[in-house]
Amino acid sequence: MVINSHEINDTKIAEIISEEMLIQSVQDGWDLMGNIYYQGFDKVILYEKNIVPEFFDLKTKMAGEILQKFSNYRINLAIVGNFSQYESKSLKDFIFESNKTKHVNFVETLERALHNFS
C-alpha cells in the first residue's frame, strides 16, 4: 500500500494506492481509517477495486459500519470506481444520498474526487 498525498487549501488528502484487496472486513476499514487519521490526513480517496464486493451489498451492513466510523471521526471519504455495474436500487439510492451530503462520495475518477474535496 502506498499513500499519495494531495493538498488542497491546506487540507491533507490521502490517496490509497494498492494492488491488493485492502478492505475485506469492517475491521479492515476501521484500521485503515485509524492509520490515515493518525498520519494527519483529513480526507481519503480509496478505489473500489480495493474493497470486497460484499461492501456494496448493503444487506451485509459492512458499508454502513465503515462509513459511520469515517463520519464519527469527520474524515471525508471518496471511493473511486465504476458503480453502474451494481444493479441494486438500494445501493444506487445510498450512493445518491451519500453524494448529496458530500461526506462520502462515490465518483468515477480521481480528478472528480479531488474536485469534490476542494
C-alpha positions as protocol buffer text, in pm:
chain_id: "A"
residue {
  index: 1
  type: MET
  ca { x: 0 y: 0 z: 0 }
}
residue {
  index: 2
  type: VAL
  ca { x: 122 y: 346 z: -95 }
}
residue {
  index: 3
  type: ILE
  ca { x: -27 y: 674 z: 21 }
}
residue {
  index: 4
  type: ASN
  ca { x: -12 y: 953 z: -236 }
}
residue {
  index: 5
  type: SER
  ca { x: -52 y: 1283 z: -56 }
}
residue {
  index: 6
  type: HIS
  ca { x: -251 y: 1566 z: -210 }
}
residue {
  index: 7
  type: GLU
  ca { x: -315 y: 1905 z: -57 }
}
residue {
  index: 8
  type: ILE
  ca { x: -599 y: 2142 z: -136 }
}
residue {
  index: 9
  type: ASN
  ca { x: -649 y: 2463 z: 64 }
}
residue {
  index: 10
  type: ASP
  ca { x: -425 y: 2334 z: 348 }
}
residue {
  index: 11
  type: THR
  ca { x: -625 y: 2012 z: 367 }
}
residue {
  index: 12
  type: LYS
  ca { x: -427 y: 1688 z: 353 }
}
residue {
  index: 13
  type: ILE
  ca { x: -580 y: 1419 z: 132 }
}
residue {
  index: 14
  type: ALA
  ca { x: -458 y: 1059 z: 129 }
}
residue {
  index: 15
  type: GLU
  ca { x: -498 y: 868 z: -197 }
}
residue {
  index: 16
  type: ILE
  ca { x: -459 y: 498 z: -118 }
}
residue {
  index: 17
  type: ILE
  ca { x: -286 y: 302 z: -395 }
}
residue {
  index: 18
  type: SER
  ca { x: -264 y: -76 z: -378 }
}
residue {
  index: 19
  type: GLU
  ca { x: -282 y: -383 z: -595 }
}
residue {
  index: 20
  type: GLU
  ca { x: -425 y: -576 z: -300 }
}
residue {
  index: 21
  type: MET
  ca { x: -773 y: -602 z: -152 }
}
residue {
  index: 22
  type: LEU
  ca { x: -747 y: -359 z: 141 }
}
residue {
  index: 23
  type: ILE
  ca { x: -1099 y: -369 z: 281 }
}
residue {
  index: 24
  type: GLN
  ca { x: -1214 y: -725 z: 340 }
}
residue {
  index: 25
  type: SER
  ca { x: -1394 y: -666 z: 670 }
}
residue {
  index: 26
  type: VAL
  ca { x: -1533 y: -389 z: 887 }
}
residue {
  index: 27
  type: GLN
  ca { x: -1219 y: -407 z: 1098 }
}
residue {
  index: 28
  type: ASP
  ca { x: -1001 y: -351 z: 789 }
}
residue {
  index: 29
  type: GLY
  ca { x: -1197 y: -32 z: 718 }
}
residue {
  index: 30
  type: TRP
  ca { x: -1158 y: 89 z: 1074 }
}
residue {
  index: 31
  type: ASP
  ca { x: -786 y: 5 z: 1076 }
}
residue {
  index: 32
  type: LEU
  ca { x: -729 y: 194 z: 751 }
}
residue {
  index: 33
  type: MET
  ca { x: -922 y: 493 z: 881 }
}
residue {
  index: 34
  type: GLY
  ca { x: -723 y: 494 z: 1206 }
}
residue {
  index: 35
  type: ASN
  ca { x: -394 y: 469 z: 1017 }
}
residue {
  index: 36
  type: ILE
  ca { x: -488 y: 763 z: 796 }
}
residue {
  index: 37
  type: TYR
  ca { x: -626 y: 966 z: 1088 }
}
residue {
  index: 38
  type: TYR
  ca { x: -307 y: 929 z: 1293 }
}
residue {
  index: 39
  type: GLN
  ca { x: -96 y: 1033 z: 995 }
}
residue {
  index: 40
  type: GLY
  ca { x: -278 y: 1366 z: 995 }
}
residue {
  index: 41
  type: PHE
  ca { x: -490 y: 1329 z: 682 }
}
residue {
  index: 42
  type: ASP
  ca { x: -833 y: 1494 z: 673 }
}
residue {
  index: 43
  type: LYS
  ca { x: -971 y: 1318 z: 366 }
}
residue {
  index: 44
  type: VAL
  ca { x: -925 y: 981 z: 199 }
}
residue {
  index: 45
  type: ILE
  ca { x: -951 y: 856 z: -158 }
}
residue {
  index: 46
  type: LEU
  ca { x: -996 y: 482 z: -188 }
}
residue {
  index: 47
  type: TYR
  ca { x: -1052 y: 274 z: -502 }
}
residue {
  index: 48
  type: GLU
  ca { x: -1345 y: 38 z: -546 }
}
residue {
  index: 49
  type: LYS
  ca { x: -1109 y: -236 z: -667 }
}
residue {
  index: 50
  type: ASN
  ca { x: -952 y: -242 z: -319 }
}
residue {
  index: 51
  type: ILE
  ca { x: -1284 y: -314 z: -147 }
}
residue {
  index: 52
  type: VAL
  ca { x: -1454 y: -654 z: -139 }
}
residue {
  index: 53
  type: PRO
  ca { x: -1782 y: -678 z: -333 }
}
residue {
  index: 54
  type: GLU
  ca { x: -1969 y: -753 z: -7 }
}
residue {
  index: 55
  type: PHE
  ca { x: -1917 y: -388 z: 89 }
}
residue {
  index: 56
  type: PHE
  ca { x: -2151 y: -291 z: -195 }
}
residue {
  index: 57
  type: ASP
  ca { x: -2421 y: -535 z: -80 }
}
residue {
  index: 58
  type: LEU
  ca { x: -2597 y: -320 z: 178 }
}
residue {
  index: 59
  type: LYS
  ca { x: -2751 y: -627 z: 345 }
}
residue {
  index: 60
  type: THR
  ca { x: -2407 y: -712 z: 488 }
}
residue {
  index: 61
  type: LYS
  ca { x: -2405 y: -376 z: 672 }
}
residue {
  index: 62
  type: MET
  ca { x: -2031 y: -352 z: 605 }
}
residue {
  index: 63
  type: ALA
  ca { x: -2059 y: -21 z: 420 }
}
residue {
  index: 64
  type: GLY
  ca { x: -2276 y: 133 z: 690 }
}
residue {
  index: 65
  type: GLU
  ca { x: -2044 y: 36 z: 972 }
}
residue {
  index: 66
  type: ILE
  ca { x: -1728 y: 152 z: 798 }
}
residue {
  index: 67
  type: LEU
  ca { x: -1876 y: 477 z: 669 }
}
residue {
  index: 68
  type: GLN
  ca { x: -2025 y: 557 z: 1011 }
}
residue {
  index: 69
  type: LYS
  ca { x: -1677 y: 540 z: 1163 }
}
residue {
  index: 70
  type: PHE
  ca { x: -1541 y: 778 z: 897 }
}
residue {
  index: 71
  type: SER
  ca { x: -1832 y: 1011 z: 974 }
}
residue {
  index: 72
  type: ASN
  ca { x: -1775 y: 993 z: 1351 }
}
residue {
  index: 73
  type: TYR
  ca { x: -1411 y: 1095 z: 1307 }
}
residue {
  index: 74
  type: ARG
  ca { x: -1508 y: 1359 z: 1048 }
}
residue {
  index: 75
  type: ILE
  ca { x: -1283 y: 1211 z: 782 }
}
residue {
  index: 76
  type: ASN
  ca { x: -1425 y: 1265 z: 436 }
}
residue {
  index: 77
  type: LEU
  ca { x: -1403 y: 971 z: 200 }
}
residue {
  index: 78
  type: ALA
  ca { x: -1420 y: 939 z: -176 }
}
residue {
  index: 79
  type: ILE
  ca { x: -1450 y: 596 z: -332 }
}
residue {
  index: 80
  type: VAL
  ca { x: -1343 y: 594 z: -697 }
}
residue {
  index: 81
  type: GLY
  ca { x: -1485 y: 332 z: -929 }
}
residue {
  index: 82
  type: ASN
  ca { x: -1749 y: 224 z: -1176 }
}
residue {
  index: 83
  type: PHE
  ca { x: -2067 y: 190 z: -972 }
}
residue {
  index: 84
  type: SER
  ca { x: -2300 y: 142 z: -1270 }
}
residue {
  index: 85
  type: GLN
  ca { x: -2219 y: -230 z: -1255 }
}
residue {
  index: 86
  type: TYR
  ca { x: -2425 y: -266 z: -935 }
}
residue {
  index: 87
  type: GLU
  ca { x: -2790 y: -329 z: -1002 }
}
residue {
  index: 88
  type: SER
  ca { x: -2925 y: -287 z: -650 }
}
residue {
  index: 89
  type: LYS
  ca { x: -3173 y: 0 z: -627 }
}
residue {
  index: 90
  type: SER
  ca { x: -3097 y: 40 z: -257 }
}
residue {
  index: 91
  type: LEU
  ca { x: -2725 y: 79 z: -333 }
}
residue {
  index: 92
  type: LYS
  ca { x: -2797 y: 332 z: -608 }
}
residue {
  index: 93
  type: ASP
  ca { x: -3014 y: 527 z: -362 }
}
residue {
  index: 94
  type: PHE
  ca { x: -2742 y: 501 z: -97 }
}
residue {
  index: 95
  type: ILE
  ca { x: -2481 y: 636 z: -340 }
}
residue {
  index: 96
  type: PHE
  ca { x: -2713 y: 919 z: -447 }
}
residue {
  index: 97
  type: GLU
  ca { x: -2781 y: 1022 z: -87 }
}
residue {
  index: 98
  type: SER
  ca { x: -2415 y: 991 z: 13 }
}
residue {
  index: 99
  type: ASN
  ca { x: -2308 y: 1212 z: -275 }
}
residue {
  index: 100
  type: LYS
  ca { x: -2561 y: 1477 z: -169 }
}
residue {
  index: 101
  type: THR
  ca { x: -2411 y: 1507 z: 180 }
}
residue {
  index: 102
  type: LYS
  ca { x: -2056 y: 1535 z: 40 }
}
residue {
  index: 103
  type: HIS
  ca { x: -1912 y: 1350 z: 341 }
}
residue {
  index: 104
  type: VAL
  ca { x: -1882 y: 1024 z: 149 }
}
residue {
  index: 105
  type: ASN
  ca { x: -1863 y: 1047 z: -229 }
}
residue {
  index: 106
  type: PHE
  ca { x: -1880 y: 774 z: -488 }
}
residue {
  index: 107
  type: VAL
  ca { x: -1712 y: 910 z: -802 }
}
residue {
  index: 108
  type: GLU
  ca { x: -1573 y: 780 z: -1130 }
}
residue {
  index: 109
  type: THR
  ca { x: -1230 y: 947 z: -1136 }
}
residue {
  index: 110
  type: LEU
  ca { x: -952 y: 1070 z: -912 }
}
residue {
  index: 111
  type: GLU
  ca { x: -996 y: 1417 z: -1063 }
}
residue {
  index: 112
  type: ARG
  ca { x: -1362 y: 1421 z: -957 }
}
residue {
  index: 113
  type: ALA
  ca { x: -1271 y: 1310 z: -606 }
}
residue {
  index: 114
  type: LEU
  ca { x: -1016 y: 1589 z: -573 }
}
residue {
  index: 115
  type: HIS
  ca { x: -1262 y: 1840 z: -717 }
}
residue {
  index: 116
  type: ASN
  ca { x: -1525 y: 1739 z: -463 }
}
residue {
  index: 117
  type: PHE
  ca { x: -1273 y: 1790 z: -183 }
}
residue {
  index: 118
  type: SER
  ca { x: -1187 y: 2145 z: -295 }
}
